[in-house]
Structures are given as structure tokens and as C-alpha cells.
XYZ file of C-alpha atoms in Angstrom:
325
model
C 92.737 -200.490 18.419
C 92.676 -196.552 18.159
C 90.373 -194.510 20.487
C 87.939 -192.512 18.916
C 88.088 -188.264 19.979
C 85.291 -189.264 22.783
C 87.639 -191.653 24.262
C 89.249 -191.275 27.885
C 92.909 -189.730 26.444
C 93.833 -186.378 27.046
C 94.533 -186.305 23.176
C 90.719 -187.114 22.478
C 89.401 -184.662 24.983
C 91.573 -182.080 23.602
C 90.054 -182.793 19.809
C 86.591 -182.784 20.428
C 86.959 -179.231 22.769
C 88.977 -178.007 19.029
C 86.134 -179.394 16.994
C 83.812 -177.587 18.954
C 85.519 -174.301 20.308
C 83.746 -172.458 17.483
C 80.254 -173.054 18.708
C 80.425 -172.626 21.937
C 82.295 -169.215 21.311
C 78.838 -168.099 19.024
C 76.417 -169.922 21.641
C 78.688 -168.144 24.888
C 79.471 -164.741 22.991
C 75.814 -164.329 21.987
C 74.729 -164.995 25.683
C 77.020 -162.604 27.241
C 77.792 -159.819 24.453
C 81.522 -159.882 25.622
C 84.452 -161.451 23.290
C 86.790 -161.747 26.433
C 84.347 -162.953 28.677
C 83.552 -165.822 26.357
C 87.184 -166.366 26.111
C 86.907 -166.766 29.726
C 84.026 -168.961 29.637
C 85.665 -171.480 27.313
C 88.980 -171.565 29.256
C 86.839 -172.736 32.115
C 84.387 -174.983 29.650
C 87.944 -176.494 28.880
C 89.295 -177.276 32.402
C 85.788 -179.042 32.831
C 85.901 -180.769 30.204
C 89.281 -182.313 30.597
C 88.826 -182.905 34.389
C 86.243 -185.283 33.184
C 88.370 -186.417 30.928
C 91.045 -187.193 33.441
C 88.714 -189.107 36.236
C 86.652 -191.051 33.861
C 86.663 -192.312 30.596
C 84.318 -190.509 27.959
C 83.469 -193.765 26.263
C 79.892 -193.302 28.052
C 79.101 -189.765 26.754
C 77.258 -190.435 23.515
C 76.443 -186.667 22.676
C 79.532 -185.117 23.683
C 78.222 -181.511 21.633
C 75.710 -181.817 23.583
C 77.471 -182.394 27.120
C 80.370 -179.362 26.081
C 77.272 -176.987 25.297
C 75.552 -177.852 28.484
C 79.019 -176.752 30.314
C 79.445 -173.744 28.628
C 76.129 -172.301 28.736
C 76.033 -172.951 32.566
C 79.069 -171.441 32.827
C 78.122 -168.152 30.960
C 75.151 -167.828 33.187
C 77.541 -168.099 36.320
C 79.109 -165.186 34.675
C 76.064 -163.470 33.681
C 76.495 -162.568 37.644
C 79.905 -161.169 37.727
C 78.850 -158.810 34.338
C 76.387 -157.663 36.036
C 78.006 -156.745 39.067
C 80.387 -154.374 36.507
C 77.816 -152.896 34.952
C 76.873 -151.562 38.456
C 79.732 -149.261 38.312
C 80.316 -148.718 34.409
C 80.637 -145.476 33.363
C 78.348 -144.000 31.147
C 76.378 -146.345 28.458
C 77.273 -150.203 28.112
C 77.460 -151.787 25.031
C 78.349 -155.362 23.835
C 81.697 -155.454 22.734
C 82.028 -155.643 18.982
C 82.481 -158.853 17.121
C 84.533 -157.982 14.036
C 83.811 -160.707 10.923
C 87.540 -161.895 10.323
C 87.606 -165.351 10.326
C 91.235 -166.663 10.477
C 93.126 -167.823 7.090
C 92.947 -171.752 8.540
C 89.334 -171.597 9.795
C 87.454 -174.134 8.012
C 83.991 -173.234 6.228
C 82.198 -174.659 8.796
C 83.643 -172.292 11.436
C 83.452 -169.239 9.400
C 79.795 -170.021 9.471
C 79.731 -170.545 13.210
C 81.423 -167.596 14.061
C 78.696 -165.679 11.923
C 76.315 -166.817 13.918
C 76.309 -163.575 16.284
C 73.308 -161.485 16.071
C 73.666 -157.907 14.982
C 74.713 -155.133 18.379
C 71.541 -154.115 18.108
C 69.861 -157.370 18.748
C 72.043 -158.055 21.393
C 71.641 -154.515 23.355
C 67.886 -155.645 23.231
C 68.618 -158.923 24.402
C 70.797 -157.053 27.470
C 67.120 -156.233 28.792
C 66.424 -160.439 28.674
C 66.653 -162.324 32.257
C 69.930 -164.818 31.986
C 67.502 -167.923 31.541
C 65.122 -165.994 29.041
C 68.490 -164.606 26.999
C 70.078 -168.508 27.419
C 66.608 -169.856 25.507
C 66.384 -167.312 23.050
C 69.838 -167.570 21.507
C 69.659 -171.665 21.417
C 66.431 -171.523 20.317
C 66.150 -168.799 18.084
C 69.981 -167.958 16.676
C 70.769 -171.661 16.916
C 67.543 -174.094 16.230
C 68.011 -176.217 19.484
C 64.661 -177.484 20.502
C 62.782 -176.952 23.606
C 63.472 -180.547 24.677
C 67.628 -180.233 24.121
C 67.404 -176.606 26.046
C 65.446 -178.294 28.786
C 68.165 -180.904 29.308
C 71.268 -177.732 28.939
C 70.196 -175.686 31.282
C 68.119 -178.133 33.484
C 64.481 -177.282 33.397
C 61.587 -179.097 31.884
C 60.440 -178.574 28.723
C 57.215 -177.191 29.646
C 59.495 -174.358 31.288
C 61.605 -173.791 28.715
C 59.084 -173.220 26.410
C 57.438 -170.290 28.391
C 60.850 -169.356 28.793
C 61.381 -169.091 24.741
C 58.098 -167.402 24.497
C 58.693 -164.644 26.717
C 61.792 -163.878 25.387
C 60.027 -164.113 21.741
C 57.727 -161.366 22.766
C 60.193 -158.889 24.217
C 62.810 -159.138 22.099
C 60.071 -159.110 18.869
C 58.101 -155.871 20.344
C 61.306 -153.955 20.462
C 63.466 -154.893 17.631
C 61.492 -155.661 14.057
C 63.269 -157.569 11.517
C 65.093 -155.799 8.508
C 63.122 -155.874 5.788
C 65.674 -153.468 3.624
C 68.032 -155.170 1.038
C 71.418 -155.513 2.229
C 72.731 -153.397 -0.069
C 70.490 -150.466 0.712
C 71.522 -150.731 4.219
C 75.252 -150.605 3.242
C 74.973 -147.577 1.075
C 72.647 -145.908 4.192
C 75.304 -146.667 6.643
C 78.508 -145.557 4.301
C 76.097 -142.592 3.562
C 75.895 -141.734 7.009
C 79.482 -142.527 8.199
C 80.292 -139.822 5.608
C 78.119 -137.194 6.590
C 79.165 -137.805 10.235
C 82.823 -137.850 9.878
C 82.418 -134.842 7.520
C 80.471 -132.809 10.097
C 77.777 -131.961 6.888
C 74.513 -131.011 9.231
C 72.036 -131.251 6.066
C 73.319 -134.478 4.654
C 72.990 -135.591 8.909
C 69.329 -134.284 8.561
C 68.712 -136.280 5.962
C 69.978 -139.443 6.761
C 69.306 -139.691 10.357
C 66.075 -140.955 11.330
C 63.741 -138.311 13.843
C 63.696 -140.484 16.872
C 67.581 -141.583 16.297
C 69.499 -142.610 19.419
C 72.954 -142.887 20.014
C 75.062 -144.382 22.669
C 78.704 -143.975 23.026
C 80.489 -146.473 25.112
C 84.030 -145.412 26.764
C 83.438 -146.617 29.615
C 85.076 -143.914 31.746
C 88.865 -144.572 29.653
C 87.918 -143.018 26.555
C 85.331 -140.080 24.881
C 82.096 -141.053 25.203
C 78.807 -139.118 26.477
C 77.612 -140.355 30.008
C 74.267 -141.016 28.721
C 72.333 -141.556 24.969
C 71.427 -138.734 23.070
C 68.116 -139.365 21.441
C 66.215 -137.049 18.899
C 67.809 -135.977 15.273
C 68.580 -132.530 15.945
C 70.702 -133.532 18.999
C 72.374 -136.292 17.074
C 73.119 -134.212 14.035
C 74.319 -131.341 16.532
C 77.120 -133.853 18.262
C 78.431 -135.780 15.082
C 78.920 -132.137 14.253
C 80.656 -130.947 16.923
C 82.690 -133.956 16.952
C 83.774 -133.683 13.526
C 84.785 -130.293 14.288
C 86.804 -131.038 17.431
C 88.592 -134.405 16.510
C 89.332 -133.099 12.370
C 89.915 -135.746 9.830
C 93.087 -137.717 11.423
C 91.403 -140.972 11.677
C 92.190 -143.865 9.299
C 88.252 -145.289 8.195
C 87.836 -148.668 7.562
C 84.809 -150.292 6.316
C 84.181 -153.816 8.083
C 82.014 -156.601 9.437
C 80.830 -155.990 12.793
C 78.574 -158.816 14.147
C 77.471 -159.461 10.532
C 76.436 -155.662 9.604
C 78.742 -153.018 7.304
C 80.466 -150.843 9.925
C 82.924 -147.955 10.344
C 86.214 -148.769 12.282
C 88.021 -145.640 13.028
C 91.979 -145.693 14.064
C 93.949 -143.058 15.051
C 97.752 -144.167 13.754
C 97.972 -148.084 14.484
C 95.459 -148.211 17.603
C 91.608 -148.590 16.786
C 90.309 -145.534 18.340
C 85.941 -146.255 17.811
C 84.013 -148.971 15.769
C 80.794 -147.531 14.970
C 77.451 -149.756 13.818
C 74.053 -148.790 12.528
C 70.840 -149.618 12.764
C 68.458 -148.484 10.320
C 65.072 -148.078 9.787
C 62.789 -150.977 8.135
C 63.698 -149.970 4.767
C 66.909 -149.026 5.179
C 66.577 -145.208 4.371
C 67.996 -143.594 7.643
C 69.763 -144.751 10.681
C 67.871 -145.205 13.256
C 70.518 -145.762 16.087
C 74.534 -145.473 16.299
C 76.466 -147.747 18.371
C 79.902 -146.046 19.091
C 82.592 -147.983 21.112
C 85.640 -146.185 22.294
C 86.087 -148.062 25.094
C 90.066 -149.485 24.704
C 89.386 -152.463 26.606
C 86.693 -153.607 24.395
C 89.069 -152.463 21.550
C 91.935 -154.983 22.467
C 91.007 -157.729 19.784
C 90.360 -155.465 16.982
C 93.654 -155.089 14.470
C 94.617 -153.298 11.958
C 95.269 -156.220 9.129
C 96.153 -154.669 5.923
C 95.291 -157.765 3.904
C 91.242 -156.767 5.666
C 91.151 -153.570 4.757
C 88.305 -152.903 2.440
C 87.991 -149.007 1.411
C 84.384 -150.064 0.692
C 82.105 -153.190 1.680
C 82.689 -155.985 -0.449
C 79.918 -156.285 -3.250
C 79.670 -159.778 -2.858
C 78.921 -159.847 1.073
C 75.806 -157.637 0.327
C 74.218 -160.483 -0.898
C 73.957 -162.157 2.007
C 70.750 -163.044 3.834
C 68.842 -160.988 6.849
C 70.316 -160.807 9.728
C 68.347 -160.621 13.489
């Protein structure tokens, strides 16, 4: 008789862990913000899962989703710990590391909808400001549509915890960060508006565009440009994408792309990705309301140059798509 994947055999571990990698890299990534710290996570989710594998038979786990999830999420609070211990010593402002939308040419639909399932940087540099547990709750609950009784039993707490868990993450997260109401469209033609103004160093067309209480943070962590702290205000912010333009010229090769599900500018300087800037605009999608720039190589390391990708514009078709957090 053949053993189903849940079976005790090292061959059925390994293909439920595939059949499942791609969700808990969305549920991991969107807890810690960090593509190779998720990587991380699931090589250790992994060596978990098929040390249980190895000792006793799997026949007996009936929800085995639910048993990998519980492992990785426990895991990426373990190395909530260690991230923050780095952060202690970063240099300058931290940002999550970008998530670029290029789903391999053998993914299946169903993972190129999992993989989607990040929330936009901006979301998750508010969610940065979420305790471990809160930030846990919030993206199964809210990104992911676990209930409070499946949570409860992930990260071990009762329901009744969970839920005031979920609803002070709710609050915080929903007084900082108000949902786009702007057609996608209008926010891709604000954000290729602005990437042009920027890289152009055109002060009125910076004015315009830029919202007054703009902020932007540049992340090089100490290993590439990048200010030590945010500059907030638009006369500031118009200043330095000025100055910048002036001092770095037009040698960069622009690439429009999907960065955790929003139109973005990927800059590269030869073959090497040099920044990937997002932007987050204002309710109706007029001006940009914060700039995300990360120069930072190490966060850089997964981002390639694919020719077939290349898009000198956002595809029409993907500004269709629905709101994103």
C-alpha cells in the first residue's frame, strides 16, 4: 500500500515541507520583514520537521499545515530576538528588506498567490513598532484569515488572549497606517511621476508631487549611501533628491518593478542593484507621502537583474489589481 505525504518516510516529510514552503515563507517573511532571515527560519522549520519525521511516524498528525505553521511561527519569534539584538547596532535607519514580485517560471498559481501575500514596506515598517506576539496575531489574523482559536493553538495562548492580542495590534497598526483608498493606477502614475522628478533633480515637479509632511528613510546600513536618520518635511526632501541627482548624474539603469505588491523603482549601477526605492502615497494617491530607499548591499543580495523582468513601465494589467494593506 503507498504512504500518503503525512506518512513516516523521509520522502513524505520532504513533500508536504515543498507543498507548504510557500506559506510559511509569506506567514515568516511578513513576521520578520527579512527575506534571509525567513530563509533561515524555514531551514530550521525543515530540520524540525524531519526530525519528527525520523523518530516517529506522522500518521498521527491530522493537520500537518497546521503543525509546520505552528513551527515556523515559533521559530520566527525566537528570531524576532536575535533581529533585534542587530538593530541595536544598525547604522542609520532600518528598513524591511524588499520583497521583489518575481515569482519563478515553475511556481504554480497557487504559490504566486502566496508569495503575494506580503504586505506593502510601509505596512510592515508600522508593524516593526508591534510587540513579537501582537505582530505574530496580526499577520495570521489579518494578512492570512486564521482565526483566533487556530492562533491560540500556534503560538500557545488561549483564545481569550489572542484576541486582545489581535485587537491591540488592530488599533496601532489602524491609527498609523489608513488604507489606500486611491486606484491602483493613480498610485502608479504618482510614483513613476515622482521617480522621475527625483532622478531628474526637477525641484518644482518635487514640490508638486511630494506631500508637505513627506518622510524619507534611506537604509545603507553603514555599507552603502544612506542618511543616518529620516528627513521629514517637503522642502528638505525636495532639497536631497536634488542634491542627489546632482551628485550621482544619470548612470543608473531604472527599472520599474513589484516590490511587496506596490510599483517601485529599482536602480542598478552596471549589473549590481545599487537602491530599490517604494512609495507611499497619500489617500488618494496624489503625492507621496513617504520614500523607502534601500541601499543596503546585503539586503540587495536576492534582487537580479533578469532581462526577461524588465518592464520600462508597470504592466497595465497588474494595475488592476485589488488594495493592498
Amino acid at each position: 500500500m503507498s504512504e500518503s505525504p503525512a506518512t513516516g518516510t523521509a520522502d513524505g516529510a520532504t513533500q508536504v515541507f515543498v507543498d507548504h514552503r510557500e506559506l510559511l515563507f509569506a506567514i515568516v517573511y511578513n513576521i520578520l520583514g527579512s527575506v534571509a532571515d525567513t530563509d533561515d527560519v524555514l531551514q530550521e522549520t525543515w530540520l524540525s520537521w524531519t526530525g519528527r519525521a525520523h523518530r516517529t511516524p506522522l500518521e498521527g498528525i491530522t493537520n500537518p499545515r497546521a503543525y509546520l505553521v505552528r513551527i515556523a511561527v515559533n521559530h520566527a519569534l525566537a528570531r524576532r530576538a536575535a533581529i533585534t539584538r542587530r538593530r541595536e547596532t544598525y547604522v542609520g535607519p532600518w528598513l524591511p528588506e524588499p520583497l521583489l514580485d518575481e515569482p519563478a517560471p515553475e511556481d504554480s498559481a497557487d504559490d504566486r498567490a502566496l508569495r503575494s501575500e506580503s504586505v506593502s514596506l510601509a505596512m510592515l515598517v508600522v508593524l516593526e513598532s508591534l510587540t513579537p506576539l501582537e505582530r505574530a496575531v496580526f499577520v495570521l489574523n489579518e494578512v492570512f484569515g486564521y482565526a483566533h482559536t487556530e492562533i491560540a493553538e500556534v503560538i500557545d495562548r488561549s483564545p481569550a488572549a489572542v484576541r486582545q492580542l489581535a485587537h491591540r495590534a488592530r488599533e496601532h497598526v489602524h491609527a498609523r497606517r489608513p488604507r489606500y483608498q486611491a486606484h491602483p493606477r493613480v498610485r502608479r502614475q504618482a510614483t513613476e511621476r515622482f521617480v522621475e522628478a527625483a532622478l531628474g533633480g526637477d525641484i518644482a515637479a518635487l514640490m508638486e508631487i511630494l506631500a508637505p509632511d513627506v518622510t524619507v528613510w534611506t537604509d545603507g546600513g553603514g555599507k552603502a549611501s544612506g542618511g543616518l536618520r529620516p528627513v521629514h518635511g517637503r522642502d528638505k526632501a525636495a532639497r536631497l533628491f536634488a542634491g542627489y541627482a546632482t551628485r550621482r548624474g544619470t548612470g543608473f539603469d531604472l527599472r520599474y518593478r513589484r516590490v511587496n505588491g506596490d510599483d517601485s523603482a529599482v536602480l542598478f549601477a552596471g549589473e549590481s542593484p545599487y537602491a530599490v526605492m517604494v512609495m507611499d502615497l497619500t489617500a488618494d494617491g496624489e503625492q507621496v507621502s513617504g520614500v523607502y530607499i534601500v541601499t543596503n548591499p546585503e539586503k540587495l543580495a536576492h534582487v537580479r537583474r533578469d532581462e526577461e523582468n524588465q518592464e520600462s513601465g508597470a504592466d497595465e494589467t497588474r494595475a488592476e489589481e485589488g488594495e493592498r494593506a
